[in-house]
Each structure stands twice: as C-alpha cells, then as structure tokens.
Amino acid sequence: MNKGLNKIIGIFLVVFLIANVITVIRFNNITEDINRNFNKLNYLEKNIDELSENINKVNSRQDWITSKDYKVLEIDKDYKNITIMIYGNLKELENNSKMYLLYGKVGKTSSDEIEWNKVSLDVSYGLKFSKTLKLPYNEDYRFKVLAESPTKSRSEELLYVYFKNEIKNRISTHIFENTNSNDKDKDYTRLDVNIDNNYKSQKKFKVKNILINVYKNNKIEDTISVYEDGKLVKNSDIKEIPNYDKNNNLIDNDDGKVEKLNYNVKIKNDDKEGPKKKFEIVIEDYMGQKFIEEYPKAK
C-alpha cells in the first residue's frame, strides 16, 4: 500500500516539476517577446524623433522669419488699451524692399475674417525688426510681415496673440485641504494654496495681495491676509512651501517671468457642528485686478 502511494506521489511530483519547467520556459519566451517588442518600440520612437527633428530643420530652413515674439510694454489702468512691441529676425531681404507689419483683429467666428491694417516696419542691422503698437486690449490679433520690392512681394505669418485670454488667464491655482498634516489639533483646517503667475516680466502683473475669506452659511465669517504688498504676512499659522525641481533641487519662486507662490494656511474651526465652511481665495495684482478661486469649488 505504501509502495503504491509512494509511486503515485512520485508520479505527481514528476508531473509537477515538468509543468513548472514548461511554465518557466513559456514565461521566458513571453519575456523575450516583450523585450523584443520593447526594443522595436524604442527603435520606432527614435526614428519618429529623428523624422520630427528633420522636418523641423527643413521647416526652419524654409522659414523667412527666423525668430519672433512680443513684449507687453504698458496696459492702461482701465484695461482699455495695451501697448506692445512686436519683434523678430528675418533670414534674408531683397534690396530696395519696403517692409510692413500687417495686423488685424481676429473675427468672432473665424480667424480668417480680418480687416488688415498696414504700417511701415523698420529693419536694422542683422535683419532685426521691431514695431511698437497701441491696441484695444479686449481683442485677439493676427500679425504678418510683408516685404514689397520692385519685382515681387513676400509675406509670412508672424503671430497670433490672444491678449485678453493670455493676461486674464495667466494665473493658475491649485487649492486643496491638507489631510496629511501631523497636527494633532483637529480644531484646525489646513489649506495648501499653490499659485503660478505668468506675469510676463511685468511688475504690475505680479501678485500684490492674497487673502482668504472664510464663509459660513454664505456669510464671511473671517478674512485671513496671507500676502500683503508682495510679501508674506508674518503669522505662525501661515507657512511658505519651498519649490523643488524634478531632481529635488530647491529652486527660486520667481524666475523673472513666472512666480510660484505656495503656502500652507492653518484656519481655526470655531465649532465642530454645522454646515461645512467655504473658502474664497482672492489674488490681487499691482493693477488692482482680482482673481478669485473658491474651495471647495461650486458644483
């Protein structure tokens, strides 16, 4: 009886070992297939990157305008007009050519519905050009460069500029309740307030003031000043959160174009019962324009 049982167990173990060997072999084959496909994918990705780079090089060789950009110089206090400088470089220019800047307001239904305005454009050493314009702020624009010579004319698209959207939407916020705090006092709410302000190197677009309105029953219960006249308010309940890059290196919160303002604000809960509070973060720039964000957001 024992011999028969041992024989059965032996056969079972042999079958089990064979099954394991087959499984390992199949797994190795699958792993090899995955690695081959991964290598093929990397090869295709590399080819696509090279093709994209070659296309960009071809396009850059064909471009007549080699660089282009604009700079905001001034915005009226009432936001009616904006003064900008359009500037760039040309690759080449025929002798005796007259240069013009074409610009027009983008139509509401189509960007092709444009009544073009034409102004002279001076070209300096190195084929650099620039033009200062004062335009209605509450519009979006297209710009072109035109060269007219005795024998032919040549034009090229310069820029699409969405003044209203770019300036009004330059501030992005991320606000959330920090539930990972080690604070043992449960009578407080901690809000993380993260603000990115693309102020376009214009001081008047920088953040001047930040305050938090605390609402209860749709009425302001308290107002907390976080940032005043460009400086963090000295308050033990307000802490600045450092900025780090992807390599975990500490970075400045202002690179000359974008300022990153990150704060943790501790707000006292006066009672444990009753409706949940609402917070209103009010951000004001040096021109007096206010950007308001609610937390939690209204559904």
Short mmCIF file of C-alpha atoms in Angstrom, two decimals:
data_model
loop_
_atom_site.label_atom_id
_atom_site.label_comp_id
_atom_site.label_asym_id
_atom_site.label_seq_id
_atom_site.Cartn_x
_atom_site.Cartn_y
_atom_site.Cartn_z
CA MET A 1 0.00 0.00 0.00
CA ASN A 2 2.79 2.36 0.97
CA LYS A 3 4.69 1.47 -2.19
CA GLY A 4 1.63 2.32 -4.31
CA LEU A 5 1.17 5.62 -2.51
CA ASN A 6 4.83 6.50 -2.88
CA LYS A 7 4.61 5.69 -6.58
CA ILE A 8 1.60 7.98 -7.02
CA ILE A 9 3.34 10.77 -5.11
CA GLY A 10 6.47 10.30 -7.21
CA ILE A 11 4.48 10.48 -10.45
CA PHE A 12 2.70 13.61 -9.16
CA LEU A 13 6.00 15.27 -8.30
CA VAL A 14 7.45 14.45 -11.71
CA VAL A 15 4.37 15.86 -13.45
CA PHE A 16 4.50 18.92 -11.20
CA LEU A 17 8.18 19.50 -11.98
CA ILE A 18 7.61 19.06 -15.72
CA ALA A 19 4.69 21.53 -15.58
CA ASN A 20 6.89 24.03 -13.73
CA VAL A 21 9.67 23.64 -16.28
CA ILE A 22 7.20 24.19 -19.13
CA THR A 23 5.77 27.26 -17.34
CA VAL A 24 9.24 28.73 -16.81
CA ILE A 25 10.14 28.12 -20.47
CA ARG A 26 6.91 29.76 -21.63
CA PHE A 27 7.44 32.68 -19.24
CA ASN A 28 10.97 33.16 -20.58
CA ASN A 29 9.63 33.10 -24.14
CA ILE A 30 6.99 35.69 -23.24
CA THR A 31 9.66 37.83 -21.54
CA GLU A 32 11.84 37.61 -24.65
CA ASP A 33 8.87 38.60 -26.83
CA ILE A 34 8.17 41.58 -24.57
CA ASN A 35 11.81 42.65 -24.69
CA ARG A 36 11.87 42.33 -28.49
CA ASN A 37 8.69 44.39 -28.80
CA PHE A 38 10.06 46.95 -26.34
CA ASN A 39 13.26 47.25 -28.39
CA LYS A 40 11.19 47.63 -31.56
CA LEU A 41 9.13 50.33 -29.86
CA ASN A 42 12.27 52.19 -28.78
CA TYR A 43 13.63 51.90 -32.32
CA LEU A 44 10.39 53.28 -33.80
CA GLU A 45 10.30 56.07 -31.22
CA LYS A 46 13.88 57.01 -32.07
CA ASN A 47 13.04 57.04 -35.80
CA ILE A 48 9.97 59.21 -35.16
CA ASP A 49 12.05 61.67 -33.10
CA GLU A 50 14.69 61.82 -35.85
CA LEU A 51 12.00 62.33 -38.50
CA SER A 52 10.37 65.09 -36.44
CA GLU A 53 13.76 66.75 -35.94
CA ASN A 54 14.49 66.57 -39.68
CA ILE A 55 11.08 68.05 -40.50
CA ASN A 56 11.71 70.89 -38.05
CA LYS A 57 15.11 71.52 -39.64
CA VAL A 58 13.56 71.61 -43.12
CA ASN A 59 10.84 73.97 -41.91
CA SER A 60 13.37 76.22 -40.20
CA ARG A 61 15.40 76.41 -43.41
CA GLN A 62 12.25 77.40 -45.29
CA ASP A 63 11.12 79.96 -42.69
CA TRP A 64 11.70 83.53 -43.72
CA ILE A 65 11.22 84.78 -40.16
CA THR A 66 13.80 83.03 -38.01
CA SER A 67 12.61 84.35 -34.63
CA LYS A 68 9.55 86.22 -33.44
CA ASP A 69 7.91 87.31 -30.20
CA TYR A 70 6.15 90.17 -28.50
CA LYS A 71 6.52 92.07 -25.25
CA VAL A 72 3.87 93.88 -23.23
CA LEU A 73 5.07 97.42 -22.52
CA GLU A 74 2.03 99.02 -20.94
CA ILE A 75 -1.61 98.41 -20.15
CA ASP A 76 -3.95 101.28 -19.39
CA LYS A 77 -5.28 101.28 -15.86
CA ASP A 78 -8.81 100.84 -17.16
CA TYR A 79 -7.66 97.90 -19.31
CA LYS A 80 -8.93 99.56 -22.49
CA ASN A 81 -5.63 99.63 -24.40
CA ILE A 82 -2.40 97.67 -24.43
CA THR A 83 0.98 98.82 -25.76
CA ILE A 84 3.19 96.05 -27.13
CA MET A 85 6.41 95.63 -29.05
CA ILE A 86 6.46 93.06 -31.86
CA TYR A 87 9.99 91.97 -32.75
CA GLY A 88 11.96 89.32 -34.61
CA ASN A 89 14.59 88.46 -37.23
CA LEU A 90 14.49 87.86 -40.97
CA LYS A 91 16.64 85.31 -42.74
CA GLU A 92 17.02 87.43 -45.87
CA LEU A 93 15.71 90.55 -47.58
CA GLU A 94 15.91 91.68 -51.19
CA ASN A 95 17.48 95.04 -51.94
CA ASN A 96 15.16 98.03 -52.14
CA SER A 97 12.40 96.19 -50.30
CA LYS A 98 9.88 98.07 -48.19
CA MET A 99 8.84 96.31 -45.01
CA TYR A 100 5.38 96.41 -43.45
CA LEU A 101 3.67 94.94 -40.44
CA LEU A 102 0.13 93.73 -41.08
CA TYR A 103 -2.21 93.28 -38.14
CA GLY A 104 -5.90 92.84 -37.59
CA LYS A 105 -8.49 91.73 -35.07
CA VAL A 106 -9.44 88.07 -35.21
CA GLY A 107 -13.09 87.58 -36.18
CA LYS A 108 -15.52 86.09 -33.69
CA THR A 109 -16.45 83.19 -35.97
CA SER A 110 -13.23 82.71 -37.95
CA SER A 111 -9.58 83.74 -37.67
CA ASP A 112 -9.65 84.44 -41.42
CA GLU A 113 -12.23 87.22 -41.06
CA ILE A 114 -9.70 90.01 -40.71
CA GLU A 115 -9.56 93.60 -41.86
CA TRP A 116 -5.80 94.11 -42.15
CA ASN A 117 -4.02 97.27 -41.04
CA LYS A 118 -0.69 98.08 -42.68
CA VAL A 119 2.12 100.04 -41.00
CA SER A 120 5.74 100.53 -42.04
CA LEU A 121 8.36 98.35 -40.38
CA ASP A 122 12.00 99.34 -39.93
CA VAL A 123 14.69 96.69 -40.32
CA SER A 124 18.01 97.25 -38.56
CA TYR A 125 21.45 95.63 -38.66
CA GLY A 126 21.29 91.85 -38.69
CA LEU A 127 17.82 91.96 -40.29
CA LYS A 128 16.21 92.65 -36.94
CA PHE A 129 12.79 94.29 -36.91
CA SER A 130 10.51 95.70 -34.23
CA LYS A 131 7.35 97.75 -34.00
CA THR A 132 5.53 99.32 -31.07
CA LEU A 133 1.73 99.41 -31.27
CA LYS A 134 -1.07 100.58 -29.01
CA LEU A 135 -4.15 98.42 -29.49
CA PRO A 136 -7.54 97.82 -27.88
CA TYR A 137 -6.85 95.33 -25.10
CA ASN A 138 -10.11 93.42 -25.22
CA GLU A 139 -9.35 91.75 -28.59
CA ASP A 140 -7.30 88.96 -30.15
CA TYR A 141 -4.96 89.68 -33.09
CA ARG A 142 -3.07 88.19 -36.01
CA PHE A 143 0.20 89.66 -37.24
CA LYS A 144 2.06 89.23 -40.54
CA VAL A 145 5.23 90.62 -42.06
CA LEU A 146 5.14 91.87 -45.66
CA ALA A 147 8.06 92.83 -47.91
CA GLU A 148 7.42 94.65 -51.20
CA SER A 149 10.17 95.04 -53.79
CA PRO A 150 10.05 96.40 -57.36
CA THR A 151 9.79 92.83 -58.68
CA LYS A 152 7.74 90.88 -56.13
CA SER A 153 6.18 90.80 -52.68
CA ARG A 154 6.58 88.29 -49.90
CA SER A 155 4.66 87.76 -46.67
CA GLU A 156 4.71 85.33 -43.78
CA GLU A 157 2.58 84.71 -40.72
CA LEU A 158 4.11 86.26 -37.64
CA LEU A 159 1.99 85.72 -34.54
CA TYR A 160 -1.43 85.01 -33.17
CA VAL A 161 -1.78 86.94 -29.92
CA TYR A 162 -4.70 86.41 -27.58
CA PHE A 163 -4.22 89.38 -25.27
CA LYS A 164 -7.38 89.06 -23.24
CA ASN A 165 -7.08 85.34 -22.57
CA GLU A 166 -3.31 85.33 -22.07
CA ILE A 167 -3.37 88.09 -19.50
CA LYS A 168 -6.60 87.26 -17.70
CA ASN A 169 -5.80 83.54 -17.58
CA ARG A 170 -2.15 83.95 -16.66
CA ILE A 171 -2.78 82.90 -13.05
CA SER A 172 -3.41 79.24 -12.27
CA THR A 173 -4.26 77.97 -8.81
CA HIS A 174 -4.33 74.62 -7.05
CA ILE A 175 -6.05 74.69 -3.68
CA PHE A 176 -6.71 71.66 -1.51
CA GLU A 177 -7.16 70.65 2.09
CA ASN A 178 -4.01 69.13 3.54
CA THR A 179 -5.13 65.99 5.38
CA ASN A 180 -1.60 64.62 5.79
CA SER A 181 -0.64 67.11 8.44
CA ASN A 182 0.88 65.82 11.67
CA ASP A 183 -1.01 68.48 13.55
CA LYS A 184 -2.75 66.71 16.43
CA ASP A 185 -5.15 69.59 16.90
CA LYS A 186 -8.25 68.62 14.93
CA ASP A 187 -9.80 72.02 15.54
CA TYR A 188 -7.97 73.44 12.51
CA THR A 189 -8.30 73.17 8.74
CA ARG A 190 -5.08 73.33 6.75
CA LEU A 191 -5.29 74.69 3.22
CA ASP A 192 -2.47 74.35 0.70
CA VAL A 193 -2.62 77.30 -1.69
CA ASN A 194 -0.45 76.95 -4.82
CA ILE A 195 -0.34 79.87 -7.27
CA ASP A 196 1.52 80.09 -10.59
CA ASN A 197 1.51 83.59 -12.05
CA ASN A 198 2.92 84.08 -15.56
CA TYR A 199 3.43 87.82 -15.11
CA LYS A 200 5.36 88.22 -18.39
CA SER A 201 8.19 90.17 -16.72
CA GLN A 202 5.76 93.00 -15.93
CA LYS A 203 5.80 94.06 -12.28
CA LYS A 204 2.24 95.34 -12.49
CA PHE A 205 1.12 91.77 -13.28
CA LYS A 206 2.84 90.37 -10.18
CA VAL A 207 0.82 89.30 -7.16
CA LYS A 208 0.41 92.12 -4.66
CA ASN A 209 -2.09 90.73 -2.15
CA ILE A 210 -3.56 87.34 -1.25
CA LEU A 211 -6.36 86.92 1.24
CA ILE A 212 -8.70 84.11 2.22
CA ASN A 213 -12.34 84.81 3.02
CA VAL A 214 -13.84 82.17 5.31
CA TYR A 215 -17.56 81.69 4.69
CA LYS A 216 -20.18 80.06 6.87
CA ASN A 217 -23.87 80.00 5.98
CA ASN A 218 -22.98 82.07 2.89
CA LYS A 219 -21.61 84.91 5.04
CA ILE A 220 -18.00 85.96 5.55
CA GLU A 221 -17.02 84.73 9.00
CA ASP A 222 -13.35 85.71 8.86
CA THR A 223 -10.72 87.13 6.48
CA ILE A 224 -7.11 85.96 6.63
CA SER A 225 -4.39 88.05 4.99
CA VAL A 226 -1.68 85.78 3.55
CA TYR A 227 0.31 88.15 1.31
CA GLU A 228 0.49 91.94 1.51
CA ASP A 229 2.23 94.30 -0.92
CA GLY A 230 4.32 91.50 -2.40
CA LYS A 231 5.42 89.97 0.92
CA LEU A 232 4.32 87.03 3.03
CA VAL A 233 2.45 88.10 6.15
CA LYS A 234 4.27 87.20 9.37
CA ASN A 235 1.90 84.76 11.03
CA SER A 236 2.66 81.46 12.74
CA ASP A 237 -0.40 79.95 11.04
CA ILE A 238 1.00 80.69 7.55
CA LYS A 239 3.97 78.74 6.24
CA GLU A 240 5.73 79.02 2.89
CA ILE A 241 6.13 75.75 0.99
CA PRO A 242 9.51 75.54 -0.83
CA ASN A 243 9.69 74.84 -4.58
CA TYR A 244 11.71 71.89 -5.89
CA ASP A 245 12.56 70.77 -9.41
CA LYS A 246 12.19 67.20 -10.70
CA ASN A 247 15.64 66.37 -9.28
CA ASN A 248 14.53 67.56 -5.84
CA ASN A 249 16.73 70.67 -6.00
CA LEU A 250 15.45 73.79 -4.27
CA ILE A 251 14.54 76.47 -6.83
CA ASP A 252 13.66 80.15 -6.65
CA ASN A 253 9.97 81.02 -6.61
CA ASP A 254 10.49 83.72 -9.28
CA ASP A 255 12.48 83.26 -12.49
CA GLY A 256 11.76 86.74 -13.85
CA LYS A 257 8.71 85.64 -15.84
CA VAL A 258 6.73 83.29 -13.60
CA GLU A 259 6.29 83.47 -9.85
CA LYS A 260 5.29 80.38 -7.86
CA LEU A 261 3.67 81.14 -4.52
CA ASN A 262 2.94 78.11 -2.33
CA TYR A 263 1.60 78.42 1.20
CA ASN A 264 0.06 76.30 3.91
CA VAL A 265 -2.55 78.18 5.92
CA LYS A 266 -3.95 76.95 9.23
CA ILE A 267 -7.54 78.08 9.81
CA LYS A 268 -9.30 77.59 13.12
CA ASN A 269 -12.62 75.75 13.16
CA ASP A 270 -14.85 77.57 15.64
CA ASP A 271 -17.24 74.65 16.04
CA LYS A 272 -17.39 71.01 15.14
CA GLU A 273 -21.03 71.02 14.15
CA GLY A 274 -22.96 72.86 11.49
CA PRO A 275 -22.53 73.41 7.73
CA LYS A 276 -19.13 72.89 6.16
CA LYS A 277 -17.23 76.10 5.57
CA LYS A 278 -16.34 77.54 2.20
CA PHE A 279 -13.11 79.38 1.43
CA GLU A 280 -12.60 82.14 -1.13
CA ILE A 281 -9.03 82.89 -2.18
CA VAL A 282 -8.67 86.42 -3.56
CA ILE A 283 -5.49 87.23 -5.53
CA GLU A 284 -4.84 90.85 -6.50
CA ASP A 285 -2.13 92.15 -8.84
CA TYR A 286 -0.48 95.58 -8.80
CA MET A 287 -3.00 96.90 -11.32
CA GLY A 288 -5.84 96.13 -8.95
CA GLN A 289 -7.24 93.25 -10.97
CA LYS A 290 -8.60 90.45 -8.78
CA PHE A 291 -8.63 86.72 -9.42
CA ILE A 292 -11.00 84.73 -7.22
CA GLU A 293 -10.95 80.98 -6.59
CA GLU A 294 -13.35 79.04 -4.37
CA TYR A 295 -12.66 75.94 -2.30
CA PRO A 296 -14.36 73.61 -2.49
CA LYS A 297 -15.46 74.52 -5.99
CA ALA A 298 -19.16 75.01 -6.54
CA LYS A 299 -20.76 72.03 -8.26
#
